[in-house]
Coordinates of C-alpha atoms in Angstrom, one line a residue:
Chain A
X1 CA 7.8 152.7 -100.0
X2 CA 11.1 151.3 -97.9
X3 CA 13.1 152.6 -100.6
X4 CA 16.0 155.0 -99.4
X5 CA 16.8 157.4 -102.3
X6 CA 20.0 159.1 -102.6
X7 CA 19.9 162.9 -103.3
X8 CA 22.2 165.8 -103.5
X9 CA 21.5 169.2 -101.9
X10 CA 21.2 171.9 -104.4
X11 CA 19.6 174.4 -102.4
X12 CA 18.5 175.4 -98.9
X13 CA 15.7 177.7 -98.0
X14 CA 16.4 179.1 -94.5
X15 CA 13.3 180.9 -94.8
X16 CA 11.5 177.7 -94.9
X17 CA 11.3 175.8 -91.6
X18 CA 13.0 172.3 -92.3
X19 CA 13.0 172.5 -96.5
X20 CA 15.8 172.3 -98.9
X21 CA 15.7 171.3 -102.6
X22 CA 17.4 167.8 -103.5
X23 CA 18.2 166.9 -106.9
X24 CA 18.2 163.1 -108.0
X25 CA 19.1 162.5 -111.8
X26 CA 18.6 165.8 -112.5
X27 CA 14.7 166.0 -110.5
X28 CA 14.7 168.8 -108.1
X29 CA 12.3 168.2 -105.5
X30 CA 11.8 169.9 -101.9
X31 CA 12.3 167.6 -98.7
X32 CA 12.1 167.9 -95.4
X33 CA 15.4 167.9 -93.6
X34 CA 14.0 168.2 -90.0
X35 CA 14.9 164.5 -89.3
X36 CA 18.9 165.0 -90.1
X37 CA 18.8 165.5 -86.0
X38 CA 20.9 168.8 -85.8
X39 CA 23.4 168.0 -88.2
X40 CA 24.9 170.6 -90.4
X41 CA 23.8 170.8 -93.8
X42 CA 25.7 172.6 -96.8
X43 CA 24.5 172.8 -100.2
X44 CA 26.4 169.2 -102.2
X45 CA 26.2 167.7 -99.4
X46 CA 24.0 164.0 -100.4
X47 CA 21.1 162.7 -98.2
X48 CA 19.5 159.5 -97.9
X49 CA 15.7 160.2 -99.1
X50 CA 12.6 157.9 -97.7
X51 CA 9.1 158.9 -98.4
X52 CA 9.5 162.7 -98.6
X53 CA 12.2 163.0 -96.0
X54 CA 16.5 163.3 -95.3
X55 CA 16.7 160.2 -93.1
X56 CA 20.6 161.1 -93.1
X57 CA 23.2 162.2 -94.9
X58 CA 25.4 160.3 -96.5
X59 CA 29.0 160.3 -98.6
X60 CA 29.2 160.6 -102.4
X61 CA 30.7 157.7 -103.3
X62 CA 28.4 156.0 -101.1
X63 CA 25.5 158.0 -102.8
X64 CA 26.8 156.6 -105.9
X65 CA 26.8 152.6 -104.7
X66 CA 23.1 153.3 -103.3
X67 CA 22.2 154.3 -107.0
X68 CA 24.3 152.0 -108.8
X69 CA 22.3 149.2 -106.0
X70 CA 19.0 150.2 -106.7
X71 CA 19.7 149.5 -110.5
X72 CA 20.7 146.4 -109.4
X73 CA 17.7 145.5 -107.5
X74 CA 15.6 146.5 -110.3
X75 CA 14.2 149.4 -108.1
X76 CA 15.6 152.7 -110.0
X77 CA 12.8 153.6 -112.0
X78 CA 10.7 152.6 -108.9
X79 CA 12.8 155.5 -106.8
X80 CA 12.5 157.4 -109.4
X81 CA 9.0 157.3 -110.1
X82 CA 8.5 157.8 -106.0
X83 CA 10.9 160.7 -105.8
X84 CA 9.1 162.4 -109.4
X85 CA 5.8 162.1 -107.3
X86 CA 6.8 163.8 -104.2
X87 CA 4.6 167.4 -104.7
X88 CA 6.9 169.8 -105.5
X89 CA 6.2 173.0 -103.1
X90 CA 6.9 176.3 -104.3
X91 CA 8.3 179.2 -102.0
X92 CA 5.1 180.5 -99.5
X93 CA 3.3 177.0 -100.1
X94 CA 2.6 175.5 -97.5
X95 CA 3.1 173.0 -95.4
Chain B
X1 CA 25.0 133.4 -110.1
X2 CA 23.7 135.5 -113.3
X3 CA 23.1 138.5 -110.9
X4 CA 26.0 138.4 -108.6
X5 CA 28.1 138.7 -112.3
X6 CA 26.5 142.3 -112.5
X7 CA 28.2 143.2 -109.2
X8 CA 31.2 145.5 -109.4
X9 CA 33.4 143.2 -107.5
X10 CA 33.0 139.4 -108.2
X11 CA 36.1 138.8 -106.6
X12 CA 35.4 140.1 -103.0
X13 CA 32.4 138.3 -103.6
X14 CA 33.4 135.3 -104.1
X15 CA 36.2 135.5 -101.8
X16 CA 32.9 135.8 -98.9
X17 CA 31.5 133.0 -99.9
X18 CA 34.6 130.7 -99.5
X19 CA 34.6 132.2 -96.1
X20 CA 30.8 131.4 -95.2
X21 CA 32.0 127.7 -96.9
X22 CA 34.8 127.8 -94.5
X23 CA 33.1 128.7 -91.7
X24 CA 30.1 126.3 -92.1
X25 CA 30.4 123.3 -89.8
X26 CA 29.0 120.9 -92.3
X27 CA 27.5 118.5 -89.7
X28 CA 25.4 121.1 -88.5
X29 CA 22.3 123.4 -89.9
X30 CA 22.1 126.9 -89.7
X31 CA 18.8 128.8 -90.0
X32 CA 19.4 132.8 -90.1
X33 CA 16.2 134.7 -90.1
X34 CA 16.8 138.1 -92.4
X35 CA 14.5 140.1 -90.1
X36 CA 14.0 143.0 -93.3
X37 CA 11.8 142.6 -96.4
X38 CA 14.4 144.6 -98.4
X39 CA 16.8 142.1 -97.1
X40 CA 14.6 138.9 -98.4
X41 CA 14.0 141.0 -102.0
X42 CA 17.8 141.3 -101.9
X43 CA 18.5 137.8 -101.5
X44 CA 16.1 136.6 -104.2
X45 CA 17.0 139.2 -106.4
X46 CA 20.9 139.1 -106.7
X47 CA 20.4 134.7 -105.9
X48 CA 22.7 135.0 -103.2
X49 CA 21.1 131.2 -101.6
X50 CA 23.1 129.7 -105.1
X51 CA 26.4 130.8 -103.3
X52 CA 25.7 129.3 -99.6
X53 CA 26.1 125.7 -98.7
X54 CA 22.8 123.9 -98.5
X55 CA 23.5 123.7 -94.5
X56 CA 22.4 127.2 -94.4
X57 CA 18.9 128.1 -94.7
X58 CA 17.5 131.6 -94.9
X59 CA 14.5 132.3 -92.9
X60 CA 12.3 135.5 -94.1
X61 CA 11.4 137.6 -91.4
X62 CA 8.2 139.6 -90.7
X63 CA 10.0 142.9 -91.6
X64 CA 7.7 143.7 -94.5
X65 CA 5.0 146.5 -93.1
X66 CA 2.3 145.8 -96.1
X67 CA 2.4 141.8 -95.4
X68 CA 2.0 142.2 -91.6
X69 CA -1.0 144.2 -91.9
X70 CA -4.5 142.0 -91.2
X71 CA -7.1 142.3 -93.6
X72 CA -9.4 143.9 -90.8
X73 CA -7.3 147.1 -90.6
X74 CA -7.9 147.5 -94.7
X75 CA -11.4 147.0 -94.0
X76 CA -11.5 149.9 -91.4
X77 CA -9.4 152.1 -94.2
X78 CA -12.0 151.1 -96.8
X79 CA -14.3 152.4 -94.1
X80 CA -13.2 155.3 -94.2
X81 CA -12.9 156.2 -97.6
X82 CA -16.7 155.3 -98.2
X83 CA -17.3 158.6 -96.7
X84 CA -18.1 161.2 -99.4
X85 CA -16.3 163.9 -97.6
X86 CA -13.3 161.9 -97.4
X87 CA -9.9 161.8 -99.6
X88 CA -8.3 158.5 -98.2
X89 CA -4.4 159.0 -99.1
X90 CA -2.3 155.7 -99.0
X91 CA 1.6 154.5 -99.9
X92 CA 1.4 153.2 -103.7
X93 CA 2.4 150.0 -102.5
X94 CA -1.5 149.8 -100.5
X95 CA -3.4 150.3 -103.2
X96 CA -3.6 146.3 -104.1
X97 CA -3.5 144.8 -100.8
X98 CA -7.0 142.8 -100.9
X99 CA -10.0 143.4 -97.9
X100 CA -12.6 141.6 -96.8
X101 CA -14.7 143.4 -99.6
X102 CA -11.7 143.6 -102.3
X103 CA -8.8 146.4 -101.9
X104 CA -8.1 150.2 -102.3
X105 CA -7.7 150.1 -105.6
X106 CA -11.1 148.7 -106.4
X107 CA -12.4 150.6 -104.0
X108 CA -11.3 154.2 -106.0
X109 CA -12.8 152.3 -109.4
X110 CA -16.1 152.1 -107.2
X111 CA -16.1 155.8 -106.7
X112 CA -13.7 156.4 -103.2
X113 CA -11.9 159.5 -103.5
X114 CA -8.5 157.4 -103.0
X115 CA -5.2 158.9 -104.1
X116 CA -1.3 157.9 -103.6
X117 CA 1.0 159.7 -102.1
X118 CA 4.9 159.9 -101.9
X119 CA 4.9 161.6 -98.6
X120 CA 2.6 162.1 -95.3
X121 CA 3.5 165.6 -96.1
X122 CA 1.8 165.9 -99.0
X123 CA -1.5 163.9 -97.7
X124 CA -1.6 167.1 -95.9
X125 CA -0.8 169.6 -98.2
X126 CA -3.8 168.4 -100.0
X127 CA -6.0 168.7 -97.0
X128 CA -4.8 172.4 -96.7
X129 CA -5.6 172.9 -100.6
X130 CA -8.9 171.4 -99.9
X131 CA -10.3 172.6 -97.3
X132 CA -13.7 171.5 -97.5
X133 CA -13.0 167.8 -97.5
X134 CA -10.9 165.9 -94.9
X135 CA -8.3 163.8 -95.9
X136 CA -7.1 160.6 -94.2
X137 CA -3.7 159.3 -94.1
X138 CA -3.3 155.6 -94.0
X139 CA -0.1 155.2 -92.2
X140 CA 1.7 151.9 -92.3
X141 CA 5.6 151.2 -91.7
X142 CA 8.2 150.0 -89.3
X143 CA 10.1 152.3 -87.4
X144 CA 12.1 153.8 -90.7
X145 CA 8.5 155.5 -91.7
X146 CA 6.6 156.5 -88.5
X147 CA 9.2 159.7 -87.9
X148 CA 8.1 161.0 -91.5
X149 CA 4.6 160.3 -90.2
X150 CA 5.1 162.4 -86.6
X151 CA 6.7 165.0 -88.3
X152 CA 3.7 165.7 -90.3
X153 CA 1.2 165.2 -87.2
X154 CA 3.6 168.6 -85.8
X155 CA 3.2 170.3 -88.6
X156 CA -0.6 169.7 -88.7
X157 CA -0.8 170.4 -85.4
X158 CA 1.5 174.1 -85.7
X159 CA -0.1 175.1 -88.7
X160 CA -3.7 174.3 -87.3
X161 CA -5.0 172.0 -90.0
X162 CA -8.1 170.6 -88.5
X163 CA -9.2 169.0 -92.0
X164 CA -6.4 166.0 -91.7
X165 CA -6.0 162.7 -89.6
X166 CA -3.8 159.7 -89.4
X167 CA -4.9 156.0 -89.3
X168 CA -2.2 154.8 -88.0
X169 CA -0.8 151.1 -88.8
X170 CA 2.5 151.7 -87.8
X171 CA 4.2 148.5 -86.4
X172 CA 7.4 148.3 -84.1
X173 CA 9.9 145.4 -85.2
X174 CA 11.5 144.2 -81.7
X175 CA 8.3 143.1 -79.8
X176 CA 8.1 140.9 -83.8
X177 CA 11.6 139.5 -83.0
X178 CA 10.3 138.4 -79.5
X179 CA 7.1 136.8 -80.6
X180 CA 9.7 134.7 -83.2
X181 CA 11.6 134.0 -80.3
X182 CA 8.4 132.9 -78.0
X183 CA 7.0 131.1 -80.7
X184 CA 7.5 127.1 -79.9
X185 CA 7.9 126.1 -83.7
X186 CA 10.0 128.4 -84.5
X187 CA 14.4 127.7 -84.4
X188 CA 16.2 130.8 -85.3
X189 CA 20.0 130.4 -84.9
X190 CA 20.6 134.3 -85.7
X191 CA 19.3 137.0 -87.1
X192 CA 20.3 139.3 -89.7
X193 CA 19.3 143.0 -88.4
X194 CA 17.0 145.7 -90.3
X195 CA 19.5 148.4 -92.2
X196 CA 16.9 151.0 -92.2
X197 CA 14.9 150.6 -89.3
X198 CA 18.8 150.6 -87.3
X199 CA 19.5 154.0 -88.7
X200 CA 16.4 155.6 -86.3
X201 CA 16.6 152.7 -84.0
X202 CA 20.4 152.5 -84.0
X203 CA 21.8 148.9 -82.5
X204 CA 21.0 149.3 -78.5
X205 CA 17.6 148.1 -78.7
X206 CA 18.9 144.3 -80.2
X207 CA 20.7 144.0 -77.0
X208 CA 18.9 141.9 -75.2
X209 CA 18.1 139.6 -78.5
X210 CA 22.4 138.6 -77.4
X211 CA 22.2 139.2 -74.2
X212 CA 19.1 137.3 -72.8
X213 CA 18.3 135.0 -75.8
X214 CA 22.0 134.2 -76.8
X215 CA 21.5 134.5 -80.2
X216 CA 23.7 136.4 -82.5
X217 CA 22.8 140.0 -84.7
X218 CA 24.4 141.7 -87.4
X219 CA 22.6 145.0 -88.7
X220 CA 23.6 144.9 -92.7
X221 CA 23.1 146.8 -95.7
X222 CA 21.2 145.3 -98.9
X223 CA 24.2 144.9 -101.3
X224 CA 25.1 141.3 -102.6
X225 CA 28.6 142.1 -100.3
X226 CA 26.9 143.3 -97.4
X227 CA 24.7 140.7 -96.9
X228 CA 27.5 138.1 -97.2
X229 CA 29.6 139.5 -94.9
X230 CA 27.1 139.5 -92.0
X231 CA 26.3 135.9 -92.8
X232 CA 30.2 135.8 -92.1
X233 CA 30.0 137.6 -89.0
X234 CA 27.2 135.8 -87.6
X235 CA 29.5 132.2 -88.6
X236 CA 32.4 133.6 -86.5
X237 CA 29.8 134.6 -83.7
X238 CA 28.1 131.1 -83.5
X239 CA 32.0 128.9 -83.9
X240 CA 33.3 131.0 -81.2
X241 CA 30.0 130.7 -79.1
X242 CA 30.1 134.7 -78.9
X243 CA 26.3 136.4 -79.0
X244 CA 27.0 139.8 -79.8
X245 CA 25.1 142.7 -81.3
X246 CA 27.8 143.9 -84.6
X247 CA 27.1 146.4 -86.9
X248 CA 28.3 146.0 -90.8
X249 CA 26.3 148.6 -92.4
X250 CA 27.7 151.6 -90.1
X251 CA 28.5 153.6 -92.7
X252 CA 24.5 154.1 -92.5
X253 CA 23.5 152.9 -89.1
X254 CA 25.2 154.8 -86.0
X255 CA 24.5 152.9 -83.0
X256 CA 22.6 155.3 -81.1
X257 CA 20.3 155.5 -83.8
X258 CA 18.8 159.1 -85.1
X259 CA 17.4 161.5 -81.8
X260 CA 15.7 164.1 -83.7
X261 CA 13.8 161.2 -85.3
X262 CA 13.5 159.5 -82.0
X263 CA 11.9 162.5 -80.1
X264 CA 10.0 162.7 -82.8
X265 CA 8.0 159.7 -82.5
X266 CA 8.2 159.7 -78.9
X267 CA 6.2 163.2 -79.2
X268 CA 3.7 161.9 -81.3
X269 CA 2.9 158.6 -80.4
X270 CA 2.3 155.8 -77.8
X271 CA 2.7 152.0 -77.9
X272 CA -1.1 150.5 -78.3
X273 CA -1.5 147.7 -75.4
X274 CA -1.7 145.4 -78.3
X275 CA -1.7 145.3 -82.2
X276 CA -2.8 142.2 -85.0
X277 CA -0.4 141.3 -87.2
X278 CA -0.9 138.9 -90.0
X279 CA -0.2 135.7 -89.1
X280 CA 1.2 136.2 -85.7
X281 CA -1.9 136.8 -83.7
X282 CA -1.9 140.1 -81.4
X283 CA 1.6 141.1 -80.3
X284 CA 1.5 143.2 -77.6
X285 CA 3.0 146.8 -77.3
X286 CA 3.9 146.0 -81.2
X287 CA 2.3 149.3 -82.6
X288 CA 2.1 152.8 -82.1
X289 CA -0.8 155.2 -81.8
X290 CA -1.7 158.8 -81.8
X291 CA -1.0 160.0 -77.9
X292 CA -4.1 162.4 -76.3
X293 CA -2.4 165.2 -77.5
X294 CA -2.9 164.5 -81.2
X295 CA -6.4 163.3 -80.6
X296 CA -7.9 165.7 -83.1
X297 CA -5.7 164.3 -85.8
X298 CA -6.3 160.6 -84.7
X299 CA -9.0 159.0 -87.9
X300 CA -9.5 156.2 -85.3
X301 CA -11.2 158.5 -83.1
X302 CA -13.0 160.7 -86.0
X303 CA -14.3 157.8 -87.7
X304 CA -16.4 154.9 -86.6
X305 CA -14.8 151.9 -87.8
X306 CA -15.9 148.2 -87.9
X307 CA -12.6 147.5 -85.9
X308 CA -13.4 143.8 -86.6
X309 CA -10.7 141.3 -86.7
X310 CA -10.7 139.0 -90.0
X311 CA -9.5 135.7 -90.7
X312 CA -7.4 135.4 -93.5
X313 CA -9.1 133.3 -96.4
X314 CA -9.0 129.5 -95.2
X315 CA -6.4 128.0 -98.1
X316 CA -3.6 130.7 -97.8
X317 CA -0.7 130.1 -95.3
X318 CA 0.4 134.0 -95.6
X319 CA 0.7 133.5 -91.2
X320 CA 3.3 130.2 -91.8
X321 CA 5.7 131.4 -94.8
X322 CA 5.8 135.0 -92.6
X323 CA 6.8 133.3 -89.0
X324 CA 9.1 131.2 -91.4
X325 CA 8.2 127.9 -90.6
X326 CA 7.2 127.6 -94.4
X327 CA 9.0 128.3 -97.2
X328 CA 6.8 130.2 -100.2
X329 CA 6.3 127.8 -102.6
X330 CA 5.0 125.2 -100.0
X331 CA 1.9 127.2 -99.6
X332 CA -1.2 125.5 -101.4
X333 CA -2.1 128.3 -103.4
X334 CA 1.7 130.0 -104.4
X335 CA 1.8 130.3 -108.0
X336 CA -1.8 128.8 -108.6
X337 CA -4.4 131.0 -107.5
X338 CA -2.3 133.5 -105.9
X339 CA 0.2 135.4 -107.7
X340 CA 1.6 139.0 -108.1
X341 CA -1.2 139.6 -111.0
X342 CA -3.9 138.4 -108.6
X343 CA -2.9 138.2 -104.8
X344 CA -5.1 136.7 -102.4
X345 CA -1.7 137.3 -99.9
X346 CA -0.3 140.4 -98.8
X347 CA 3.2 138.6 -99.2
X348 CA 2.6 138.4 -102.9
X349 CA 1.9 142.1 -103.5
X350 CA 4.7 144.0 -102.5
X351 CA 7.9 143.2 -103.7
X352 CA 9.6 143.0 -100.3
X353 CA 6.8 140.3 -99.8
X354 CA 8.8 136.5 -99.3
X355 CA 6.2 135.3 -101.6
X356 CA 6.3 137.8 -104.7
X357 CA 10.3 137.8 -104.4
X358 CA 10.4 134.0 -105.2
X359 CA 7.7 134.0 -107.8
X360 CA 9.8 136.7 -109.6
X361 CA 13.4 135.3 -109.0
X362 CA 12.8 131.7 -108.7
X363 CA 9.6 130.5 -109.7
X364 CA 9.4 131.8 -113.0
X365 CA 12.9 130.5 -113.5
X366 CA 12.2 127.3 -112.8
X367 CA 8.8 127.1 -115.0
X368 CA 10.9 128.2 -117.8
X369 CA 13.2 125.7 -116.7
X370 CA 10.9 122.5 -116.8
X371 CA 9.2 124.0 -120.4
X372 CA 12.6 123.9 -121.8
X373 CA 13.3 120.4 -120.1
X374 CA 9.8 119.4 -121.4
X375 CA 9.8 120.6 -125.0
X376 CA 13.3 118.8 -125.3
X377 CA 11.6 115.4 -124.0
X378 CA 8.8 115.3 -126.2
X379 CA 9.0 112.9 -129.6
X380 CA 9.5 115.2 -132.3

C-alpha cells in the first residue's frame, strides 16, 4: 500500500476532471492527477503513483532508479500487481 | 553484504560507510530511530546494519500504518461488514491483520461481502455500480494516503453518491514522534525522516523536533545510498552539536510539502481529540476524522460500532518492538507462534512490519545458518 509507482503519461483527457492515462511496463491505467497541486502536465512527462493517484511528478532517470529500486526491494511484482488492479475507467465512466 | 553487491554503485557505497566509520565516535552509542516502515524494510532488505559499526543501533519507528492500528478498530470494520447490505473495501495489505474474532480475510471466507481495492477511488466507483448496497471504505495510512482518501470524499460528495462512506483510520506521524520523545524509556539520538509522508508534509513540520527537542532529522529516500548518506548527515549534525532539519531525498520532497494535497486534507478532515495506536496507548490529536461537512459519508456515524478498545493478546510485545525499546526477535513469541504464515502481530503481516522484515532478511538466514553449522557437527 506505501508503495510509490513510477509511471509515464501517455495520455490526458481534458474532458475528464483530474484523469490521465499512465503507462507502467507497458499497463495503461487511468489516475487521478488532481494531487500534482497546479503543476503542468504534458503527455512523457513521469509521475510518482500511490494507491490510484500522481503524488508528483518526477524525472526519467529518476523514474528509472525508482523501478530499478523496487526490484531491488523485492517489491516490483507487488507494484505491479497493485498498479494492474487499479479499475481501469473508460471514457463517460464515472467517478 | 549479498544485497548491497546488487546495487549499481558499490563504490559510492562503500565509500559512505567509511564515512559513517569515520564519523562514529567509538566511545559513544548512537541510537537513530528510522521513523518510516519502508525505511526499516529497506534496511533489512538490502542488510545495510552489516555495513555500520556496532556503536550504531537502528531503532524502527512506528511509521508502519497497518502495525499501529489496535485490534479494536478491525473489530469495528468487521462490524461493519457483518451487515448484509454492506461491501466493506480494504488495502490488500488489511485483509490478514487478525481481530478480536480473527481478520478480514476470514471474515469474507465466513460470507462478508469484503473485497480489495487499489484505490479509494474505486471503493466508490463500485458503490456507484451498485447502487443498491453501500460500500465502506476502510481507510488507514499516514499522511502519504489520506489526500487520495479526501479526494475521493469530494468526489463523492460532487457527484452525490449517497451509497458510500469512509471509516477512517488515518493516523498523523508527528504527534507519533512526540509521544517517542515523551516516552521515559525511550533514548532517541536522531531520527531518520519519512520520504513519502515529506513529499505532502514537506520538512517545516520536523522543526520543532531540532528546534525544541535538539535532536537531529534528515528526510531520506529508501535506496541502500540514500539511507547511508543521512546516517552521514545526521553523524556530522551530532559531532558538530548542530540540530538541524536537512533534506537528502529533495529530489522527491520539496520543503513546503504538496498544497493541493494539503488543502485537500484540510477540506476533508479534522484531528480526532485523541486516537489508539498499538502499543502507544491514545496519542492525542494523532488522527484525522471526517469534518461535519462530510458527515453523510462518515461509516462511524452510519454504523453502530462496538467502539471498544482491546488488549492485545497477553504474550505478544507488538507495543515494545514498535516504541523500539525491543528489538524483534526478543519478543517471546517472534518466530514461534507468530510468524508471517500465522501472525498473531500486526508487525509481522505487512512487510514494512519491524517484525516480518527480520524474519524474512535475518531470521531465516540465521536458521539456515545454525542447520548448516548443525549438520556439519553431528558424527557422521
Amino acid at each position: 500500500m506505501c508503495l510509490a509507482i513510477p509511471g509515464q503519461i501517455v495520455e490526458l483527457h481534458p474532458e475528464l476532471l483530474d484523469l490521465a492515462t499512465v503507462a507502467v511496463s507497458g499497463v495503461r491505467r487511468r489516475v487521478n492527477i488532481g494531487l500534482l497541486d497546479g503543476q503542468e502536465v504534458r503527455v512523457g512527462d513521469w509521475v510518482l503513483i500511490h494507491v490510484g493517484f500522481a503524488m508528483n511528478k518526477i524525472g526519467e532517470a529518476q523514474a528509472r532508479e525508482q523501478m530499478r529500486m523496487l526490484a531491488l526491494l523485492g517489491e516490483d511484482l507487488a507494484a505491479a500487481d497493485e498498479f494492474n488492479g487499479i479499475l481501469d475507467r473508460g471514457p463517460g465512466d464515472p467517478p | 553484504m549479498k544485497y548491497v553487491d546488487e546495487f549499481r554503485d558499490p563504490q559510492l557505497i562503500a565509500r559512505a560507510a567509511d564515512e559513517i566509520r569515520r564519523l562514529a565516535d567509538p566511545g559513544r552509542q548512537y541510537r537513530l530511530m528510522e521513523v518510516c516502515g519502508g525505511h526499516t524494510h529497506a534496511i533489512y532488505r538490502f542488510g545495510l546494519k552489516d555495513l555500520l559499526p556496532p556503536n550504531i543501533e537502528l531503532v524502527h519507528g512506528p511509521g508502519c500504518p497497518v502495525c499501529v492500528l489496535p485490534m479494536g478498530r478491525i473489530d469495528d470494520g468487521l462490524a461493519m461488514a457483518k451487515d448484509p447490505r454492506v461491501i466493506l473495501t480494504a488495502f490488500g495489505d488489511m485483509m490478514r491483520v487478525p481481530g478480536t474474532r480473527g481478520s478480514l480475510l476470514e471474515c469474507q471466507a465466513r460470507g462478508c461481502d469484503v473485497r480489495i481495492v487499489y484505490s479509494p477511488l474505486d471503493a466508490l466507483r463500485l458503490a456507484q455500480a451498485n447502487p443498491d448496497r453501500h460500500v465502506v471504505f476502510f481507510a488507514i495510512g499516514f499522511e502519504t494516503t489520506a489526500p487520495s482518501t479526501a479526494l475521493t470524499l469530494k468526489r463523492a460528495m460532487a457527484s452525490g453518491t449517497a451509497n458510500f462512506s469512509v471509516f477512517s483510520n488515518h493516523v498523523t506521524i508527528i504527534p507519533a514522534i512526540r509521544a517517542i520523545l515523551d516516552s521515559p524509556d525511550m533514548r532517541i539520538d536522531a531520527f531518520i525522516g519519512p520520504g513519502h509522508v515529506s513529499t505532502v508534509i514537506g520538512c517545516r513540520p520536523y522543526e520543532w523536533i531540532a528546534r525544541r527537542e535538539g535532536k537531529p532529522i534528515v528526510v531520506a529516500g529508501f535506496e541502500p545510498l540514500d539511507l547511508l548518506q543521512s546516517i552521514v548527515m545526521l553523524l556530522r549534525q551530532l559531532r558538530e552539536r548542530r540540530a538541524e532539519v536537512e533534506n537528502q531525498y529533495d529530489r522527491v520532497v520539496p520543503w513546503e510539502g504538496n498544497r493541493a494535497a494539503l488543502d485537500a486534507l484540510a477540506d476533508v478532515f479534522e484531528l480526532r481529540p485523541f486516537f489508539e495506536w498499538r502499543g502507544m496507548g491514545f496519542i492525542s490529536q494523532s488522527a484525522l476524522r471526517l469534518s461535519d461537512r462530510y458527515a453523510a459519508w462518515d461509516a462511524e456515524r452510519r454504523f453502530s460500532v462496538p467502539g471498544v478498545p482491546v488488549t492485545d493478546p497477553k504474550a505478544a510485545q507488538c507495543g515494545e518492538v514498535l516504541k523500539g525499546v525491543l528489538r524483534p526477535p526478543d519478543c517471546k513469541l517472534f518466530g514461534k507462534e507468530c510468524t508471517p504464515e500465522r501472525p498473531v502481530g500486526a508487525l509481522m503481516v505487512s512487510s514494512e512490519g519491524s517484525c516480518a522484515a527480520y524474519y524474512t532478511y535475518v531470521h531465516r538466514k540465521l536458521v539456515a545458518e545454525a542447520r548448516w553449522v548443525s549438520a556439519r557437527q553431528a558424527p557422521a
